[in-house]
Short mmCIF file of C-alpha atoms in Angstrom, two decimals:
data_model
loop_
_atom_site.label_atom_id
_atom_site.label_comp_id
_atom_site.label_asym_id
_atom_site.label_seq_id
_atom_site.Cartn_x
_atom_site.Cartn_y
_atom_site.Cartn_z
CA UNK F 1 10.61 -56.67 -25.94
CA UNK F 2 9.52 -58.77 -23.07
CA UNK F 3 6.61 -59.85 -25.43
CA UNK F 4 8.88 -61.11 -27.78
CA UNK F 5 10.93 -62.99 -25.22
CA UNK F 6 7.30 -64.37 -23.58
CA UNK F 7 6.17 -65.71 -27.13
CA UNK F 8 9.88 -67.24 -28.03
CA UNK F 9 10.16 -69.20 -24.80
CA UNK F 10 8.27 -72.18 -26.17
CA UNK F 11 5.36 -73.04 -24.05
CA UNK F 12 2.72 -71.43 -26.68
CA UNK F 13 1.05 -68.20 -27.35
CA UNK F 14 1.26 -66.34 -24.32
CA UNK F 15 -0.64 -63.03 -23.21
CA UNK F 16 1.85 -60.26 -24.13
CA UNK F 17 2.68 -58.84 -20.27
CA UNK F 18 3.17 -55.32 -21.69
CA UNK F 19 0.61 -53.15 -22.43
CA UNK F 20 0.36 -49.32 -22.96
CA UNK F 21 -1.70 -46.77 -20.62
CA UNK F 22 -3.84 -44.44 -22.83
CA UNK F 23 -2.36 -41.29 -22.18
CA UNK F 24 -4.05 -38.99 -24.65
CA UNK F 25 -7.45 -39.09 -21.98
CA UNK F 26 -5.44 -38.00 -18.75
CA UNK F 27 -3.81 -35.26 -21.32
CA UNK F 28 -7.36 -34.22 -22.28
CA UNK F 29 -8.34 -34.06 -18.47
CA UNK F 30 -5.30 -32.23 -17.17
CA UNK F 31 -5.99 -29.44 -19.81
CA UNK F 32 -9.55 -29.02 -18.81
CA UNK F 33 -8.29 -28.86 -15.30
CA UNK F 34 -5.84 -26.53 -16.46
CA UNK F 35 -8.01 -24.21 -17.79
CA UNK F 36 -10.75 -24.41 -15.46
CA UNK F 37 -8.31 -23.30 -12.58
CA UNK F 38 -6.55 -20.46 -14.68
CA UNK F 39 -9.77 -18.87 -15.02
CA UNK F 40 -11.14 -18.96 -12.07
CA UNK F 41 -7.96 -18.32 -10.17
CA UNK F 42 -7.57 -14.99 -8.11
CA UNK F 43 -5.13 -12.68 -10.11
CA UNK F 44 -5.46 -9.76 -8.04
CA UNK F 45 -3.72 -10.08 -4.14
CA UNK F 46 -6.00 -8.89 -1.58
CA UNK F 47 -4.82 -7.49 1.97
CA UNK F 48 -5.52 -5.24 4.62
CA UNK F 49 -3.76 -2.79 6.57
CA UNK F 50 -4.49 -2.66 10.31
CA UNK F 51 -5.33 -0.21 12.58
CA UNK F 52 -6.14 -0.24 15.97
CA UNK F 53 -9.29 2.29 17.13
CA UNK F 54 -9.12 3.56 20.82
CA UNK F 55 -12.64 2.62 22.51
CA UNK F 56 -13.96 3.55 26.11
CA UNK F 57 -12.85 5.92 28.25
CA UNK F 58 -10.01 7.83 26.97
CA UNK F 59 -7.36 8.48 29.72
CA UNK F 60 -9.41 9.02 32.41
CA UNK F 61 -6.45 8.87 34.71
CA UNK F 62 -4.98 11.99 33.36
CA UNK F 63 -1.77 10.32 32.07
CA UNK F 64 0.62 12.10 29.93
CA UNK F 65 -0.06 11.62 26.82
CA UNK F 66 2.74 10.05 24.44
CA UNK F 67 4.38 12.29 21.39
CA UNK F 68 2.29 12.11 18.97
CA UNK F 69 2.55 13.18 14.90
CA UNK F 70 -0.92 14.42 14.03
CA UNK F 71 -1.71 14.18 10.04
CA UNK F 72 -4.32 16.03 7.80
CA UNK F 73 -5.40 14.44 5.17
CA UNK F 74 -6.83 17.42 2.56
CA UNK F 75 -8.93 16.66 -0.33
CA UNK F 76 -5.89 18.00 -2.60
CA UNK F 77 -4.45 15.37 -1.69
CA UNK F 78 -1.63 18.12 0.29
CA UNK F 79 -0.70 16.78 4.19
CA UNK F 80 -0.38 19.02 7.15
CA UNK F 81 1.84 17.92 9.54
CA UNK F 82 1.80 19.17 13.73
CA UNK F 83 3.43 17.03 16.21
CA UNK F 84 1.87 17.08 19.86
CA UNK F 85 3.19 16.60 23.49
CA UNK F 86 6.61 16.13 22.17
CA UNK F 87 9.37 15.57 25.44
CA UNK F 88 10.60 19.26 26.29
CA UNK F 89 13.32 20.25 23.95
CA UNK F 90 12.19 18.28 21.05
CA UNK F 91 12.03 20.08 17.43
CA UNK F 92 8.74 19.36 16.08
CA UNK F 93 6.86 20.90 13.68
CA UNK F 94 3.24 22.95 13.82
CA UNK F 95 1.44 22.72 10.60
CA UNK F 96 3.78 21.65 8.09
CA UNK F 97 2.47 21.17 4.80
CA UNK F 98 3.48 18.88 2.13
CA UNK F 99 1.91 19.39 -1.28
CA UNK F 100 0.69 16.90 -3.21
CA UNK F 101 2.21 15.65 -6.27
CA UNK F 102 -0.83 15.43 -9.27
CA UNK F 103 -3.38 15.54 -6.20
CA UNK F 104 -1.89 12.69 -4.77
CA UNK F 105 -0.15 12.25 -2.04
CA UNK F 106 3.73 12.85 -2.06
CA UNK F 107 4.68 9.33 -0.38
CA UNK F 108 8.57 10.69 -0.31
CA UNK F 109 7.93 13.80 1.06
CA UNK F 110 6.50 12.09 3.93
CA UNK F 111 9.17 9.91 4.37
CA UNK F 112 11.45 12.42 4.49
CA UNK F 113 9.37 14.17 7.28
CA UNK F 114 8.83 10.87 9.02
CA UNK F 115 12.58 10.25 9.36
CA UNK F 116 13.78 13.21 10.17
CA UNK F 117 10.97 13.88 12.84
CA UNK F 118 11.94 9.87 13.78
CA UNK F 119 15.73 10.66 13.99
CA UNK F 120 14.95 14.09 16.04
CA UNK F 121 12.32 12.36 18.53
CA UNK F 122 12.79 8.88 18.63
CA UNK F 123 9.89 7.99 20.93
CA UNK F 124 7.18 9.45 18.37
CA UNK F 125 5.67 6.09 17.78
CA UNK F 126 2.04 7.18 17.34
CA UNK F 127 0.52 8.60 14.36
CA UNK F 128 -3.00 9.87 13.74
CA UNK F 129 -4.37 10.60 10.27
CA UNK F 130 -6.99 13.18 10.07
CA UNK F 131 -8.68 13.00 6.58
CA UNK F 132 -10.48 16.22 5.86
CA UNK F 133 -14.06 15.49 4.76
CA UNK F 134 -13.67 15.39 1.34
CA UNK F 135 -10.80 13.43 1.55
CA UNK F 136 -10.24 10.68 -1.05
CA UNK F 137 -10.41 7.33 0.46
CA UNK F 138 -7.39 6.47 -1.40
CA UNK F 139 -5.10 8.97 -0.19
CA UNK F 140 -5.78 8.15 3.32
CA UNK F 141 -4.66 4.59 2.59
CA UNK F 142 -1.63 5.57 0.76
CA UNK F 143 -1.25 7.66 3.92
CA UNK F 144 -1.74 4.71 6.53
CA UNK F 145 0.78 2.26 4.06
CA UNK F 146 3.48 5.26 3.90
CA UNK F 147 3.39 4.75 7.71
CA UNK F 148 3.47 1.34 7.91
CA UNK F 149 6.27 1.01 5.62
CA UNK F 150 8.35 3.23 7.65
CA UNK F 151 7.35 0.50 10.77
CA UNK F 152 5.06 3.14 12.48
CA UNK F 153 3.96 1.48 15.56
CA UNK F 154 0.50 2.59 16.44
CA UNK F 155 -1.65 4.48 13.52
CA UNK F 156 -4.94 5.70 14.14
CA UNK F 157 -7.52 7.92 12.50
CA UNK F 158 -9.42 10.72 13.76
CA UNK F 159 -11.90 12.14 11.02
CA UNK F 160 -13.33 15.52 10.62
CA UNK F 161 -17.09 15.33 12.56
CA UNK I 1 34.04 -53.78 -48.97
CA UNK I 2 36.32 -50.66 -50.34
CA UNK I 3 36.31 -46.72 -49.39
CA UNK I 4 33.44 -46.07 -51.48
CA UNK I 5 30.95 -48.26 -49.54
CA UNK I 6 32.14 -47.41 -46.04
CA UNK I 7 31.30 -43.71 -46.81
CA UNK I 8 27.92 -44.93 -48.22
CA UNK I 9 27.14 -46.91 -44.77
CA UNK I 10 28.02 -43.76 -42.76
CA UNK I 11 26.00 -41.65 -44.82
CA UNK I 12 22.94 -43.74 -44.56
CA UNK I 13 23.59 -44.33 -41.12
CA UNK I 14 21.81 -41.83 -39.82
CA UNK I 15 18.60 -42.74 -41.85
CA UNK I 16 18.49 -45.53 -40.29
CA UNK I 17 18.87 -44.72 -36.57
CA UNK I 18 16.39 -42.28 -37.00
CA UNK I 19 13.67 -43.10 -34.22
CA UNK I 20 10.20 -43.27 -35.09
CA UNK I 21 6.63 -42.97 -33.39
CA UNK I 22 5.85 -46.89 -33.53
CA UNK I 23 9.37 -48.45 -32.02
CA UNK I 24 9.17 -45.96 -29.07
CA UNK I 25 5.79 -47.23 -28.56
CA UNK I 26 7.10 -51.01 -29.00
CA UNK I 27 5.20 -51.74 -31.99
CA UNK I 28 4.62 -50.05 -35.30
CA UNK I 29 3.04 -46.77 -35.98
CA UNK I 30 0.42 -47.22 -38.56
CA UNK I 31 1.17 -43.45 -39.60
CA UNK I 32 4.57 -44.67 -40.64
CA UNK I 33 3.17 -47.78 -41.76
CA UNK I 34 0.87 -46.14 -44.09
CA UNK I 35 3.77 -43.60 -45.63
CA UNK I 36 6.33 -46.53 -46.24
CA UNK I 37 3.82 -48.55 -48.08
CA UNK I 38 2.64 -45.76 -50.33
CA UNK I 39 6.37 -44.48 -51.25
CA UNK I 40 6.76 -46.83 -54.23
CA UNK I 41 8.72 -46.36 -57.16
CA UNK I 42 11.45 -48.31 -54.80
CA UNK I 43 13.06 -45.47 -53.10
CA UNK I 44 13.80 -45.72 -49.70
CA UNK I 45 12.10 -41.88 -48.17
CA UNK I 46 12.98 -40.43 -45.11
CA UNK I 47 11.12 -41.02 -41.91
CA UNK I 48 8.46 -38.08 -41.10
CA UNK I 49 8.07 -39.40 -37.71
CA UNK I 50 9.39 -37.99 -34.39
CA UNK I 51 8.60 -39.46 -30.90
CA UNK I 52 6.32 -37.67 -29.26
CA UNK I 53 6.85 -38.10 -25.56
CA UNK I 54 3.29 -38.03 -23.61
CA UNK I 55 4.61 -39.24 -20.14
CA UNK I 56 6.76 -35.98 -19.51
CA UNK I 57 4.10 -33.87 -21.21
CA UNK I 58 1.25 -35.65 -18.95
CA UNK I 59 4.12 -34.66 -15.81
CA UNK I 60 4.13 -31.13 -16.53
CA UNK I 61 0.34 -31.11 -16.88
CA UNK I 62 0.51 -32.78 -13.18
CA UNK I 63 2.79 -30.26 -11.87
CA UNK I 64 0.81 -27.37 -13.12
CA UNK I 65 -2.51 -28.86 -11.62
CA UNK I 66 -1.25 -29.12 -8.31
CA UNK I 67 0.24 -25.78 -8.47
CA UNK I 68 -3.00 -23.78 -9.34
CA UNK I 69 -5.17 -26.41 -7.04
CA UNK I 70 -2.25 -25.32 -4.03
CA UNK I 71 -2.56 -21.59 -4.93
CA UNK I 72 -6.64 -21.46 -5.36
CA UNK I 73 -6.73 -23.19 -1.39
CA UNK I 74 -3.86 -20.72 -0.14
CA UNK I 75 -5.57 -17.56 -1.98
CA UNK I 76 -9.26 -17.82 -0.06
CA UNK I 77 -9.59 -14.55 2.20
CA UNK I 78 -12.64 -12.58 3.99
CA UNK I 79 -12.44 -10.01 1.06
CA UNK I 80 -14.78 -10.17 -1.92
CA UNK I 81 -15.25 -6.69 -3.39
CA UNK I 82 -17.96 -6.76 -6.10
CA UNK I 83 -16.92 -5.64 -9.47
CA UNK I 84 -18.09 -1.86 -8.46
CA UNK I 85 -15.24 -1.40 -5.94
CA UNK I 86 -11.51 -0.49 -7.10
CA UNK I 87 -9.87 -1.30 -3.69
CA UNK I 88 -7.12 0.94 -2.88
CA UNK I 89 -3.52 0.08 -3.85
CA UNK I 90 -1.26 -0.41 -0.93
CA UNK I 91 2.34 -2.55 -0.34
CA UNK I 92 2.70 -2.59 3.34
CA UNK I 93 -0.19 -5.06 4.39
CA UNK I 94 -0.62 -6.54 6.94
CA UNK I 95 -0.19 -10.86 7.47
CA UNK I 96 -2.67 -13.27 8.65
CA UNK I 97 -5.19 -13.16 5.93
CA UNK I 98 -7.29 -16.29 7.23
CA UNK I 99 -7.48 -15.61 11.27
CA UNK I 100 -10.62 -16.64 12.27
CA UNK I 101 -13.29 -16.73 9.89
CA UNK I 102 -16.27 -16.17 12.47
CA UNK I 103 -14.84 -13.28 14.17
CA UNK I 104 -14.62 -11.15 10.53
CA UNK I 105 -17.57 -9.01 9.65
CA UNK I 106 -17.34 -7.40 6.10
CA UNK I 107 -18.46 -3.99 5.34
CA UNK I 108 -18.73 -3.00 2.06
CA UNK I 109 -19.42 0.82 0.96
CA UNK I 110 -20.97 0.93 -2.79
CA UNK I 111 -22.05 4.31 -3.91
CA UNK I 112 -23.03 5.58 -0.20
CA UNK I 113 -24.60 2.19 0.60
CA UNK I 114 -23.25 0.07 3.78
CA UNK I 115 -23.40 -3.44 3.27
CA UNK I 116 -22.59 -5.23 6.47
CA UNK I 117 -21.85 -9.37 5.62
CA UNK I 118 -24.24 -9.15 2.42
CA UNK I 119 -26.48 -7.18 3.70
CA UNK I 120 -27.61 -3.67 3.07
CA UNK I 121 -27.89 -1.62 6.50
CA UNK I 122 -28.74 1.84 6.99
CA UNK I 123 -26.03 3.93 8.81
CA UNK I 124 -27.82 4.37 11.90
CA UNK I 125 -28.21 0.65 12.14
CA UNK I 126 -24.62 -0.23 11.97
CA UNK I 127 -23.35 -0.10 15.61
CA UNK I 128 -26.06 -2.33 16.69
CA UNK I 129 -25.99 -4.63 13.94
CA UNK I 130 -21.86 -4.62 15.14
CA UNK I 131 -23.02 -5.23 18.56
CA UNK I 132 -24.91 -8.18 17.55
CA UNK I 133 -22.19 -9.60 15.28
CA UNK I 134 -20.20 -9.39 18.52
CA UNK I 135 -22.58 -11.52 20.72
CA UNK I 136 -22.74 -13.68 18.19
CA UNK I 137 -19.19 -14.74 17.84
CA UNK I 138 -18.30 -14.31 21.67
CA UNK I 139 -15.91 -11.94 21.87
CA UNK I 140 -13.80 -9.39 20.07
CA UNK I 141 -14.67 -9.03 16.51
CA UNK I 142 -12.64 -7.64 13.39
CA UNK I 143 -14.31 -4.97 10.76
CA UNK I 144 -12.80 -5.08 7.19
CA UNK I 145 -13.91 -1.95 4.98
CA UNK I 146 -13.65 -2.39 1.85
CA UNK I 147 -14.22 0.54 -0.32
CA UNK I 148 -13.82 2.12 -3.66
CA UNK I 149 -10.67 4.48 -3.60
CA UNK I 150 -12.43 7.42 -4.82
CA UNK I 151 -15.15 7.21 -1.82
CA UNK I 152 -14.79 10.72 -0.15
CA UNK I 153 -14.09 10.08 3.70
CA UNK I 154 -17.36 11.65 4.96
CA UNK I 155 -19.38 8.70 4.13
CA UNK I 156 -16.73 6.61 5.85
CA UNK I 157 -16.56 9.12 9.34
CA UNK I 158 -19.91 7.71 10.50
CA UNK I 159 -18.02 4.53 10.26
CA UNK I 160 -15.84 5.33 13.27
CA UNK I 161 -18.63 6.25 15.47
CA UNK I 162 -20.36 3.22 14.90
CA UNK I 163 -17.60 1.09 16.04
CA UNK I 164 -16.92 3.21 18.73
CA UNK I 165 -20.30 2.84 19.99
CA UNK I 166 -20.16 -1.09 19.41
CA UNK I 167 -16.73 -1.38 20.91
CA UNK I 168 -15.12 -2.92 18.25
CA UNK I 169 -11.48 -1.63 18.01
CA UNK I 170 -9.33 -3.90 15.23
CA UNK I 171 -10.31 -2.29 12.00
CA UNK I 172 -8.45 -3.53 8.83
CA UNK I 173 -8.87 -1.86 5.43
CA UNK I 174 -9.09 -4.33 2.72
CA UNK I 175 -6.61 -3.03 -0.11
CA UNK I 176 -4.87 -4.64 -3.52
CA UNK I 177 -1.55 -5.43 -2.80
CA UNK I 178 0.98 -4.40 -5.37
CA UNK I 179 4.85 -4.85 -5.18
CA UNK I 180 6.65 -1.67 -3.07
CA UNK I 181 8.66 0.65 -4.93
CA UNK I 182 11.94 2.15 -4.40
#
């Protein structure tokens, strides 16, 4: 249109002002792009979980220790719970087990246990997982993230010499 | 001009408005150059041509670029696991992926193998290797694990010895995340 109006104002044959940007290249470019970063893009979401491991001397000063929820990890995949220097009066528990479910790891069960021990002692902020030598890696970790997800201050693990 | 023709204009109407590849451009398309001048016979056909709009095509194109480019930087993290290892499957991680880069050292455990930063490193050789990482980067270091789910736990129990001995307390297990269900 403005080409038109450039070549009818009379002073002869003008440049046309308009032109056209060749899209169909920057098309071809963006798809390579496109493809190049969809197939080399990370699909699977890494992470950790956390866990702090006591080093050095280990109260030398003789300190009460805190209540503490002890955890076995058995290669069934079954969980014994015992809690430890609960405050006196406390209800814990001494050897609890929770079977598996399929040889894995009931994650319910122990949320059930978790709360209710929780609700009963409400200072038991430490947790230590004991895997059992045979003990699937796997479990333990579903283990530690059952714990974290019920906002489990301090985890750590203590494995079977 | 009586009923009969007004009709006749509305019904062509339409024809006629119809855009075409060539006047979105600003001049004409040769495609519908080339089927107009072979119609013959006299009759007037119906356009084939539709626009084809590049520019918002060439936008979403854009868009999607600089979302992949935006999630490739965001996604870069300490863990690698080689194609052996099925990390463990876990929905409560832990935040701060990046941290400090120097202060990481990677352990991988493939088949009973320890692989400390690339490396392969017999057991007994861990803690000081640990200790050395440690020098090295000044001050308190982190340990990721990263091992197959099905690894029993004795080869890992040497593990916690080893960083015992080395003093190096922040452990983090590298998992997969997956969404948490209720």
């Amino acid at each position: 249109m403005i080409a038109a109006d450039n070549s009818a104002s009379g002073r002869g044959k003008k440049k046309g002002m308009d032109f056209e940007v060749n899209l169909i290249p920057a098309i071809d470019l963006l798809s390579v792009c496109i493809c190049f970063l969809l197939l080399t893009a990370v699909w699977v979401n890494l992470g950790s979980l956390k866990i702090e491991q006591g080093v050095g001397e280990t109260n030398a000063q003789g300190g009460k220790n805190s209540a503490s929820l002890w955890i076995e990890v058995q290669r069934t995949g079954d969980l014994v719970l015992s809690t430890r220097d609960l405050p006196s009066g406390a209800r814990g528990v001494e050897r609890a087990v929770l079977t598996s479910q399929s040889g894995k790891v009931d994650r319910e069960k122990l949320r059930q246990a978790l709360r209710s021990l929780r609700t009963a002692t409400p200072t038991l902020e430490t947790v230590i997982v004991r895997p059992q030598v045979k003990a699937p890696y796997g479990q333990v970790i579903a283990v530690i993230d059952s714990l974290k997800a019920e906002k489990v201050k301090d985890v750590g693990i203590a494995p079977e010499s | 001009m009586g009923r009969s023709g007004e009709l006749k204009n509305e019904i062509q109407r339409p024809a006629s408005f119809m855009p075409a590849l060539g006047p979105a451009l600003g001049r004409p398309s040769p495609i519908g150059q080339t089927m107009s001048g072979h119609g013959g016979a006299g009759r007037k056909k119906r356009d084939m041509n539709t626009p084809l709009l590049l520019t918002a095509l060439v936008d979403a194109f854009s868009i999607l670029v600089i979302f992949l480019l935006v999630q490739v930087t965001a996604s870069q993290s300490p863990f690698d696991p080689s194609e052996t290892i099925k990390l463990p499957q876990a929905s409560s991680v832990d935040g701060d992926k990046q941290g400090d880069q120097s202060s990481v050292a990677v352990l991988n455990i493939e088949n009973g193998r320890y692989i400390l930063d690339g490396k392969a490193i017999e057991r007994s050789m861990i803690a000081s290797a640990l200790k050395q990482r440690k020098a090295n980067a000044g001050g308190e270091i982190r340990l990721v694990i990263q091992a197959d789910e099905s690894t029993d736990f004795d080869v890992m129990s040497p593990l916690f010895l080893s960083t015992a001995e080395a003093g190096v307390s922040k452990l983090e297990f590298a998992v997969q995340e997956v969404e948490r269900t209720k």
